[in-house]
Short mmCIF file of C-alpha atoms in Angstrom, two decimals:
data_model
loop_
_atom_site.label_atom_id
_atom_site.label_comp_id
_atom_site.label_asym_id
_atom_site.label_seq_id
_atom_site.Cartn_x
_atom_site.Cartn_y
_atom_site.Cartn_z
CA UNK A 1 -0.02 0.08 -0.16
CA UNK A 2 1.40 3.41 -1.01
CA UNK A 3 2.11 6.20 1.56
CA UNK A 4 -0.68 8.74 1.94
CA UNK A 5 -0.19 11.75 -0.49
CA UNK A 6 1.18 14.78 1.25
CA UNK A 7 -2.00 16.56 0.83
CA UNK A 8 -4.22 14.08 2.17
CA UNK A 9 -1.89 13.58 5.28
CA UNK A 10 -1.77 17.70 5.75
CA UNK A 11 -5.45 17.62 5.83
CA UNK A 12 -5.59 14.80 8.24
CA UNK A 13 -3.26 16.78 10.55
CA UNK A 14 -4.87 19.88 10.25
CA UNK A 15 -8.26 18.16 10.99
CA UNK A 16 -6.70 16.72 14.22
CA UNK A 17 -5.13 19.98 15.26
CA UNK A 18 -8.26 22.04 15.08
CA UNK A 19 -10.81 19.41 16.39
CA UNK A 20 -9.10 19.32 20.05
CA UNK A 21 -8.79 22.36 22.31
CA UNK A 22 -5.24 22.78 23.84
CA UNK A 23 -4.18 20.51 26.48
CA UNK A 24 -1.61 19.82 29.06
CA UNK A 25 1.18 17.39 28.23
CA UNK A 26 1.02 13.99 29.59
CA UNK A 27 3.03 10.81 29.25
CA UNK A 28 0.86 8.22 27.53
CA UNK A 29 1.26 4.51 26.38
CA UNK A 30 -1.51 3.73 23.54
CA UNK A 31 -2.08 0.78 21.34
CA UNK A 32 -3.66 1.27 17.77
CA UNK A 33 -3.67 0.73 14.24
CA UNK A 34 -1.68 2.96 11.46
CA UNK A 35 -4.27 4.40 9.27
CA UNK A 36 -2.35 7.16 7.55
CA UNK A 37 1.60 7.71 7.13
CA UNK A 38 3.79 9.94 5.31
CA UNK A 39 7.45 9.24 5.65
CA UNK A 40 7.97 8.98 9.34
CA UNK A 41 4.69 10.78 10.32
CA UNK A 42 1.64 8.42 11.32
CA UNK A 43 -1.72 8.80 12.31
CA UNK A 44 -3.07 6.00 14.81
CA UNK A 45 -6.51 4.97 15.15
CA UNK A 46 -6.82 4.01 18.90
CA UNK A 47 -10.42 2.73 18.59
CA UNK A 48 -12.29 5.81 19.93
CA UNK A 49 -9.96 8.81 18.65
CA UNK A 50 -7.16 9.45 16.04
CA UNK A 51 -3.85 10.51 17.17
CA UNK A 52 -0.98 12.01 15.10
CA UNK A 53 2.53 10.51 15.94
CA UNK A 54 5.67 12.53 15.68
CA UNK A 55 8.38 9.93 16.09
CA UNK A 56 11.86 11.03 17.29
CA UNK A 57 14.17 10.32 14.60
CA UNK A 58 12.95 8.21 11.69
CA UNK A 59 11.71 5.16 13.59
CA UNK A 60 8.32 5.70 12.01
CA UNK A 61 9.43 4.70 8.68
CA UNK A 62 9.16 0.90 9.32
CA UNK A 63 5.84 1.05 9.80
CA UNK A 64 3.13 0.53 7.22
CA UNK A 65 -0.84 1.37 6.90
CA UNK A 66 -2.77 -1.51 8.73
CA UNK A 67 0.14 -2.30 11.16
CA UNK A 68 -0.80 -2.70 15.02
CA UNK A 69 1.59 -0.22 16.99
CA UNK A 70 2.31 0.43 20.60
CA UNK A 71 3.44 4.05 21.09
CA UNK A 72 5.02 5.59 24.21
CA UNK A 73 5.47 9.33 24.59
CA UNK A 74 4.30 12.74 25.45
CA UNK A 75 0.56 13.72 24.38
CA UNK A 76 -0.46 17.40 23.77
CA UNK A 77 -3.95 17.65 22.32
CA UNK A 78 -4.01 15.09 19.59
CA UNK A 79 -0.45 14.83 18.87
CA UNK A 80 1.98 12.32 20.58
CA UNK A 81 5.67 13.03 20.44
CA UNK A 82 6.91 9.44 20.62
CA UNK A 83 9.95 8.21 22.40
CA UNK A 84 9.14 4.56 21.59
CA UNK A 85 7.46 2.85 18.75
CA UNK A 86 7.00 -0.94 18.51
CA UNK A 87 4.79 -3.71 17.41
CA UNK A 88 2.60 -4.95 20.34
CA UNK A 89 3.57 -8.40 19.98
CA UNK A 90 7.12 -7.69 20.66
CA UNK A 91 6.55 -6.80 24.35
CA UNK A 92 4.36 -10.33 24.65
CA UNK A 93 7.57 -11.92 23.92
CA UNK A 94 10.11 -9.73 25.57
CA UNK A 95 10.19 -11.86 28.75
CA UNK A 96 9.65 -15.30 26.95
CA UNK A 97 12.67 -17.72 26.91
CA UNK A 98 15.06 -17.10 23.99
CA UNK A 99 14.88 -19.90 21.39
CA UNK A 100 17.94 -21.46 20.68
CA UNK A 101 16.74 -22.22 17.14
CA UNK A 102 13.96 -21.27 14.93
CA UNK A 103 11.21 -23.56 15.20
CA UNK A 104 9.34 -23.99 12.07
CA UNK A 105 5.58 -23.47 12.46
CA UNK A 106 3.18 -26.41 12.02
CA UNK A 107 0.89 -24.64 9.44
CA UNK A 108 -1.65 -27.43 9.43
CA UNK A 109 -2.34 -27.17 13.13
CA UNK A 110 -2.13 -23.20 13.22
CA UNK A 111 -5.02 -23.33 10.34
CA UNK A 112 -6.82 -26.08 12.57
CA UNK A 113 -7.00 -23.71 15.44
CA UNK A 114 -8.07 -20.71 12.90
CA UNK A 115 -10.93 -23.15 11.64
CA UNK A 116 -12.08 -23.96 14.99
CA UNK A 117 -12.64 -20.43 16.15
CA UNK A 118 -14.32 -19.76 12.64
CA UNK A 119 -11.46 -17.24 11.74
CA UNK A 120 -11.44 -18.41 8.14
CA UNK A 121 -8.34 -19.22 5.87
CA UNK A 122 -5.00 -18.25 6.68
CA UNK A 123 -3.90 -15.70 3.93
CA UNK A 124 -0.39 -14.43 5.45
CA UNK A 125 2.13 -15.90 8.13
CA UNK A 126 4.65 -13.49 9.45
CA UNK A 127 7.18 -14.12 12.16
CA UNK A 128 8.02 -11.20 14.37
CA UNK A 129 10.68 -11.98 17.15
CA UNK A 130 9.36 -15.13 18.98
CA UNK A 131 5.69 -14.61 17.81
CA UNK A 132 3.90 -15.79 14.60
CA UNK A 133 1.39 -13.14 13.34
CA UNK A 134 -1.34 -14.65 11.25
CA UNK A 135 -3.99 -12.76 8.91
CA UNK A 136 -7.10 -14.66 8.01
CA UNK A 137 -10.50 -13.68 6.75
CA UNK A 138 -13.59 -14.86 8.62
CA UNK A 139 -17.10 -15.57 7.16
CA UNK A 140 -18.21 -12.05 7.58
CA UNK A 141 -15.21 -10.72 5.55
CA UNK A 142 -13.35 -9.19 8.38
CA UNK A 143 -9.53 -9.52 8.64
CA UNK A 144 -8.61 -11.45 11.75
CA UNK A 145 -5.13 -11.12 13.31
CA UNK A 146 -3.77 -13.95 15.40
CA UNK A 147 -0.82 -14.24 17.40
CA UNK A 148 0.89 -17.54 17.86
CA UNK A 149 3.78 -18.53 20.05
CA UNK A 150 6.57 -20.55 18.39
CA UNK A 151 5.09 -23.67 20.08
CA UNK A 152 1.71 -22.99 18.39
CA UNK A 153 -0.12 -21.85 21.34
CA UNK A 154 -2.75 -18.79 20.63
CA UNK A 155 -1.79 -15.77 22.69
CA UNK A 156 -3.97 -13.01 21.01
CA UNK A 157 -6.49 -12.57 18.32
CA UNK A 158 -8.26 -9.34 17.02
CA UNK A 159 -11.25 -9.10 14.55
CA UNK A 160 -10.43 -5.97 12.59
CA UNK A 161 -13.65 -4.66 12.51
CA UNK A 162 -13.99 -0.95 11.34
CA UNK A 163 -14.82 1.66 14.05
CA UNK A 164 -18.18 2.67 12.26
CA UNK A 165 -19.35 -0.84 12.64
CA UNK A 166 -18.98 -0.83 16.69
CA UNK A 167 -21.76 1.03 18.37
CA UNK A 168 -20.37 3.72 20.51
CA UNK A 169 -20.76 4.10 24.20
CA UNK A 170 -22.69 7.29 24.40
CA UNK A 171 -25.41 5.73 21.82
CA UNK A 172 -25.69 2.30 23.75
CA UNK A 173 -24.66 2.06 27.34
CA UNK A 174 -27.94 3.83 28.90
CA UNK A 175 -30.07 0.82 27.13
CA UNK A 176 -27.42 -1.91 27.97
CA UNK A 177 -27.64 -3.99 31.33
CA UNK A 178 -24.22 -5.56 32.75
CA UNK A 179 -26.17 -8.71 33.03
CA UNK A 180 -27.04 -8.87 29.35
CA UNK A 181 -23.22 -8.55 28.89
CA UNK A 182 -22.34 -10.98 31.19
CA UNK A 183 -24.76 -13.64 29.81
CA UNK A 184 -23.65 -13.04 26.31
CA UNK A 185 -19.88 -13.55 27.49
CA UNK A 186 -21.11 -16.77 28.91
CA UNK A 187 -22.59 -17.89 25.72
CA UNK A 188 -19.60 -17.06 23.99
CA UNK A 189 -17.71 -19.43 26.20
CA UNK A 190 -16.07 -17.14 28.75
CA UNK A 191 -16.58 -17.61 32.67
CA UNK A 192 -15.90 -15.55 35.90
CA UNK A 193 -16.11 -12.20 33.65
CA UNK A 194 -15.14 -8.98 35.40
CA UNK A 195 -15.81 -5.58 34.29
CA UNK A 196 -12.45 -3.51 33.95
CA UNK A 197 -13.22 -0.34 32.16
CA UNK A 198 -15.21 1.55 29.62
CA UNK A 199 -13.83 3.01 26.37
CA UNK A 200 -15.45 4.73 23.51
CA UNK A 201 -16.13 1.95 21.39
CA UNK A 202 -15.69 -0.90 23.66
CA UNK A 203 -15.53 -2.21 27.09
CA UNK A 204 -12.66 -4.20 28.76
CA UNK A 205 -13.37 -7.52 30.65
CA UNK A 206 -11.28 -9.87 32.50
CA UNK A 207 -12.33 -13.52 32.15
CA UNK A 208 -11.44 -17.25 31.80
CA UNK A 209 -11.67 -18.47 28.31
CA UNK A 210 -12.48 -22.19 27.19
CA UNK A 211 -9.05 -23.14 27.70
CA UNK A 212 -9.20 -21.88 31.36
CA UNK A 213 -6.69 -19.12 30.55
CA UNK A 214 -6.73 -15.65 32.20
CA UNK A 215 -7.61 -13.12 29.19
CA UNK A 216 -8.49 -9.40 28.65
CA UNK A 217 -11.51 -8.92 26.17
CA UNK A 218 -12.44 -6.14 24.18
CA UNK A 219 -16.16 -6.17 24.05
CA UNK A 220 -18.22 -4.08 21.99
CA UNK A 221 -21.50 -2.19 23.44
CA UNK A 222 -23.54 -5.08 21.67
CA UNK A 223 -21.72 -7.45 23.84
CA UNK A 224 -19.64 -9.22 21.06
CA UNK A 225 -15.90 -9.98 21.85
CA UNK A 226 -13.74 -9.07 19.09
CA UNK A 227 -10.47 -9.15 20.63
CA UNK A 228 -8.95 -11.59 23.36
CA UNK A 229 -5.41 -11.42 24.82
CA UNK A 230 -4.19 -13.94 27.07
CA UNK A 231 -2.44 -12.76 30.33
CA UNK A 232 1.04 -14.03 31.37
CA UNK A 233 1.03 -16.84 33.70
CA UNK A 234 2.53 -16.19 37.25
CA UNK A 235 6.26 -17.40 37.20
CA UNK A 236 6.92 -20.70 38.73
CA UNK A 237 8.62 -20.20 42.35
#
């Protein structure tokens, strides 16, 4: 995919700059998707807002539109001066034991796990650090990003539904009961769900999945899970 033309990016920057009042600076850490870029300038969609990312140096040039990204830096209005940019999966593997050799993925087993979850056929497999990132397309036509360990364990998955397809908190929350969401999560195979936070387009819940793993869930305001991330296990004594 080609970089965004300068005029289009300039318009996006102006829109971001004019849409928010002046705000105090604060240190932030965000996760989102790159939706615009020009050279090392990035626009990241965090789910309920878009932020302009100004990397220090040229570190933004290695990211492409559609990449998931983790940003740390100083926020002022809708602009983040980034001190660190990286792919989220690199942090998941930062504390994992380093592999002495490259382990070839069992593609058939990975596809079996995708099919069991109705994530569709694999269309792309990439290795980043000690994590395999797989893109597939589900029955509804949405891209699904799945992250597997070198041993073939599913660590995280994310159905890449566009923001406008997910109801907004302000339009939905007043007519949604907590018990309705809890029942919906139970029907989707989750147990012991605990509400953690409200965002613009999703809620965050802690729960156990069908493999008895502790996970963080992104749940839209219909009660549908579209992202699951496994929490790290407590280290053995």
